[in-house]
Backbone as CSV, one residue per row, in Angstrom:
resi,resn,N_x,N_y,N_z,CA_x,CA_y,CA_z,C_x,C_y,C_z
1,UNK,167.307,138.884,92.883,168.077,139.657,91.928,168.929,140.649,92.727
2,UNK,170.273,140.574,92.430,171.035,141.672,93.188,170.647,142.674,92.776
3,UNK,171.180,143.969,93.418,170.949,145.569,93.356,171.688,145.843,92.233
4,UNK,173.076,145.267,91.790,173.276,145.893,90.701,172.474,145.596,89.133
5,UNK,172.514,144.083,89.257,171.962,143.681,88.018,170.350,144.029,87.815
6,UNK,169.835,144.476,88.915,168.386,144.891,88.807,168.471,146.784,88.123
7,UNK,169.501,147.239,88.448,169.583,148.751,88.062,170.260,148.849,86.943
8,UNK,170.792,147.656,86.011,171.050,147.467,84.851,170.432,147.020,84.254
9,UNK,169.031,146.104,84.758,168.078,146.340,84.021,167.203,146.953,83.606
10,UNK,167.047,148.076,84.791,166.164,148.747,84.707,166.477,150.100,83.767
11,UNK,168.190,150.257,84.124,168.207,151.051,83.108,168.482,150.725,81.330
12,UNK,168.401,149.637,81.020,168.300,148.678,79.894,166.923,149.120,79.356
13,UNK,165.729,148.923,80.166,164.408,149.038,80.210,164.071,150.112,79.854
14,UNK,164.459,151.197,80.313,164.580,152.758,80.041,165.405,152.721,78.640
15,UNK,166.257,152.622,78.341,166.646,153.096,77.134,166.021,152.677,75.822
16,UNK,165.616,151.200,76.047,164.970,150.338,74.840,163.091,150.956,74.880
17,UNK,163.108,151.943,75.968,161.653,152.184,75.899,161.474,154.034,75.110
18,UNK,162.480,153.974,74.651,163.006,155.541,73.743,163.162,155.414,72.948
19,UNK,163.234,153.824,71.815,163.970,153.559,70.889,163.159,154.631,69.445
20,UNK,163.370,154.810,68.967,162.941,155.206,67.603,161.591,154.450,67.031
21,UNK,160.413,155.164,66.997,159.568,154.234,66.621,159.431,153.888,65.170
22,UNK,160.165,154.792,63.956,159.738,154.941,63.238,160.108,153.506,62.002
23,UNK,161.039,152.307,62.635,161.366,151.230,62.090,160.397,150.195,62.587
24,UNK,159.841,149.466,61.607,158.825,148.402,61.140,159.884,147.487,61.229
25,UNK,159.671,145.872,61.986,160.065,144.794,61.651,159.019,144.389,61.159
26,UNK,159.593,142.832,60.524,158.480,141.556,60.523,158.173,141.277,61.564
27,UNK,157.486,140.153,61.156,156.934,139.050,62.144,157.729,138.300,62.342
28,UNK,158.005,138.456,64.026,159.377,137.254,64.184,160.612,137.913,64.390
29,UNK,160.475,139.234,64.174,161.438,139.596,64.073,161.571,141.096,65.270
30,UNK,162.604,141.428,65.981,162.631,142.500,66.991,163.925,143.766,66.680
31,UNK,162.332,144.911,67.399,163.953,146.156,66.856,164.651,146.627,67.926
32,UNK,165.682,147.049,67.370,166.338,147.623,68.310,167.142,148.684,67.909
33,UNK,167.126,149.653,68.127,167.850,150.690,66.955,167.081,150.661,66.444
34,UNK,168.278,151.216,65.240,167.935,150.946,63.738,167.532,150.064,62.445
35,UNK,167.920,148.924,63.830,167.266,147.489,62.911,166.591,146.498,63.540
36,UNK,166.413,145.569,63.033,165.647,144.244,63.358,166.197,143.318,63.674
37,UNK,166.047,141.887,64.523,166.706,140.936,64.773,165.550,139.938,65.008
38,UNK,166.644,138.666,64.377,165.428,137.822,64.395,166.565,136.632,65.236
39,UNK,165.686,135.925,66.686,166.254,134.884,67.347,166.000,133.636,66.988
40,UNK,166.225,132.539,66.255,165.985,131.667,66.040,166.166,130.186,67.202
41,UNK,165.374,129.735,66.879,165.267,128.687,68.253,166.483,126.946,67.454
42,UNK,166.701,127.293,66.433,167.033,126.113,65.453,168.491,126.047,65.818
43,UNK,169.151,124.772,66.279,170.469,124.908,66.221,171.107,124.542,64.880
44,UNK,171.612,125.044,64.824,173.301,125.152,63.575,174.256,125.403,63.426
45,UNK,174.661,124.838,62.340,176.110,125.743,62.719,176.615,127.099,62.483
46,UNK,177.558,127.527,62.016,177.718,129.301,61.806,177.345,129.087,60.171
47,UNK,177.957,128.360,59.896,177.661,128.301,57.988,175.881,128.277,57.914
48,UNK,175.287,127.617,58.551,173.858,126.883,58.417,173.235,128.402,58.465
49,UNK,173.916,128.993,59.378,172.811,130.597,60.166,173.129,131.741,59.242
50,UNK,174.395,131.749,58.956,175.163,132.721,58.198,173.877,132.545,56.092
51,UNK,173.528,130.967,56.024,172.671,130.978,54.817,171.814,131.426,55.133
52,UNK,170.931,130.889,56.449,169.555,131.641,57.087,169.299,132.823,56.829
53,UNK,170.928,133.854,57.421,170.701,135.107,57.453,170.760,135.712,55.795
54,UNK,171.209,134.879,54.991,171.309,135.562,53.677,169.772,135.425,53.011
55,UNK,169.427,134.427,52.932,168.104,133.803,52.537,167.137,134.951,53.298
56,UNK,167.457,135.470,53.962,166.137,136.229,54.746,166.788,138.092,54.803
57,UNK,167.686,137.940,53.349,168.214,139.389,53.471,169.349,140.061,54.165
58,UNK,169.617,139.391,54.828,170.343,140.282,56.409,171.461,139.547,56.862
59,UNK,171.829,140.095,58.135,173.692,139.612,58.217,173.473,139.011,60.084
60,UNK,174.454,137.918,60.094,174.637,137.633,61.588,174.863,138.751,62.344
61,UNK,174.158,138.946,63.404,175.426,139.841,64.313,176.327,139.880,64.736
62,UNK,177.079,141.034,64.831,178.218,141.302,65.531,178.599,142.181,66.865
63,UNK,178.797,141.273,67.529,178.987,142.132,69.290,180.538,142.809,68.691
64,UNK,180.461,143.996,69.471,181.870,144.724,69.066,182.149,144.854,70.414
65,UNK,181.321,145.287,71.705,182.083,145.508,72.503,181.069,144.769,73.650
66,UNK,181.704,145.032,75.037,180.643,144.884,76.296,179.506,145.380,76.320
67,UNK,179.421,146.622,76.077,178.376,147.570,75.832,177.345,146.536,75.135
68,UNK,177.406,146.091,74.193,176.907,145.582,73.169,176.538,144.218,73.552
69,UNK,177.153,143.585,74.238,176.848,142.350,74.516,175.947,142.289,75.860
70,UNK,175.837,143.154,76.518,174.498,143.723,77.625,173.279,143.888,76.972
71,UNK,173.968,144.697,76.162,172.446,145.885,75.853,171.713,145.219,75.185
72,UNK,172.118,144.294,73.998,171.442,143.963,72.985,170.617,142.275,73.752
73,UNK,170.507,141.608,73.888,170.081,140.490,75.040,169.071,141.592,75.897
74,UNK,169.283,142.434,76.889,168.226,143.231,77.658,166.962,143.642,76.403
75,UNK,167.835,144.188,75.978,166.717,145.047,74.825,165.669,144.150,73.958
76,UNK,166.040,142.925,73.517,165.118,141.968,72.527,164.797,141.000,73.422
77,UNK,164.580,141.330,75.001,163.687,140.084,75.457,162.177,140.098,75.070
């Protein structure tokens, strides 16, 4: 593991280990923040996941930025 990507994990590790305890997921399901995420192992398509996610309450995600597309992958391993 290089030096950088090891000190981006580690500080990944550190932040997701501060998170707010006070949010309950399910089973199956991981927090992060303020909410929950659930990874599904099932391939589909966006329509197929987009019903998944309705059927089970909740919305696909959305990466908005870089930030976001790091953090969130580190954080729900």
């Amino acid at each position: 593991m290089n030096k950088s990507y090891k000190e981006l994990w580690d500080l990944a590790a550190s932040i997701c280990s501060v998170l707010p305890e006070s949010i309950k997921c399910a089973a199956g399901w991981k927090k992060f923040g303020k909410a929950c995420y659930y990874f599904s192992n099932t391939t589909t398509d966006w329509m197929g996941a987009k019903q998944f996610c309705t059927d089970q309450n909740s919305f696909l995600v959305i990466i908005n930025n870089d930030n976001e597309q790091v953090s969130y992958p580190l954080c729900l391993l």
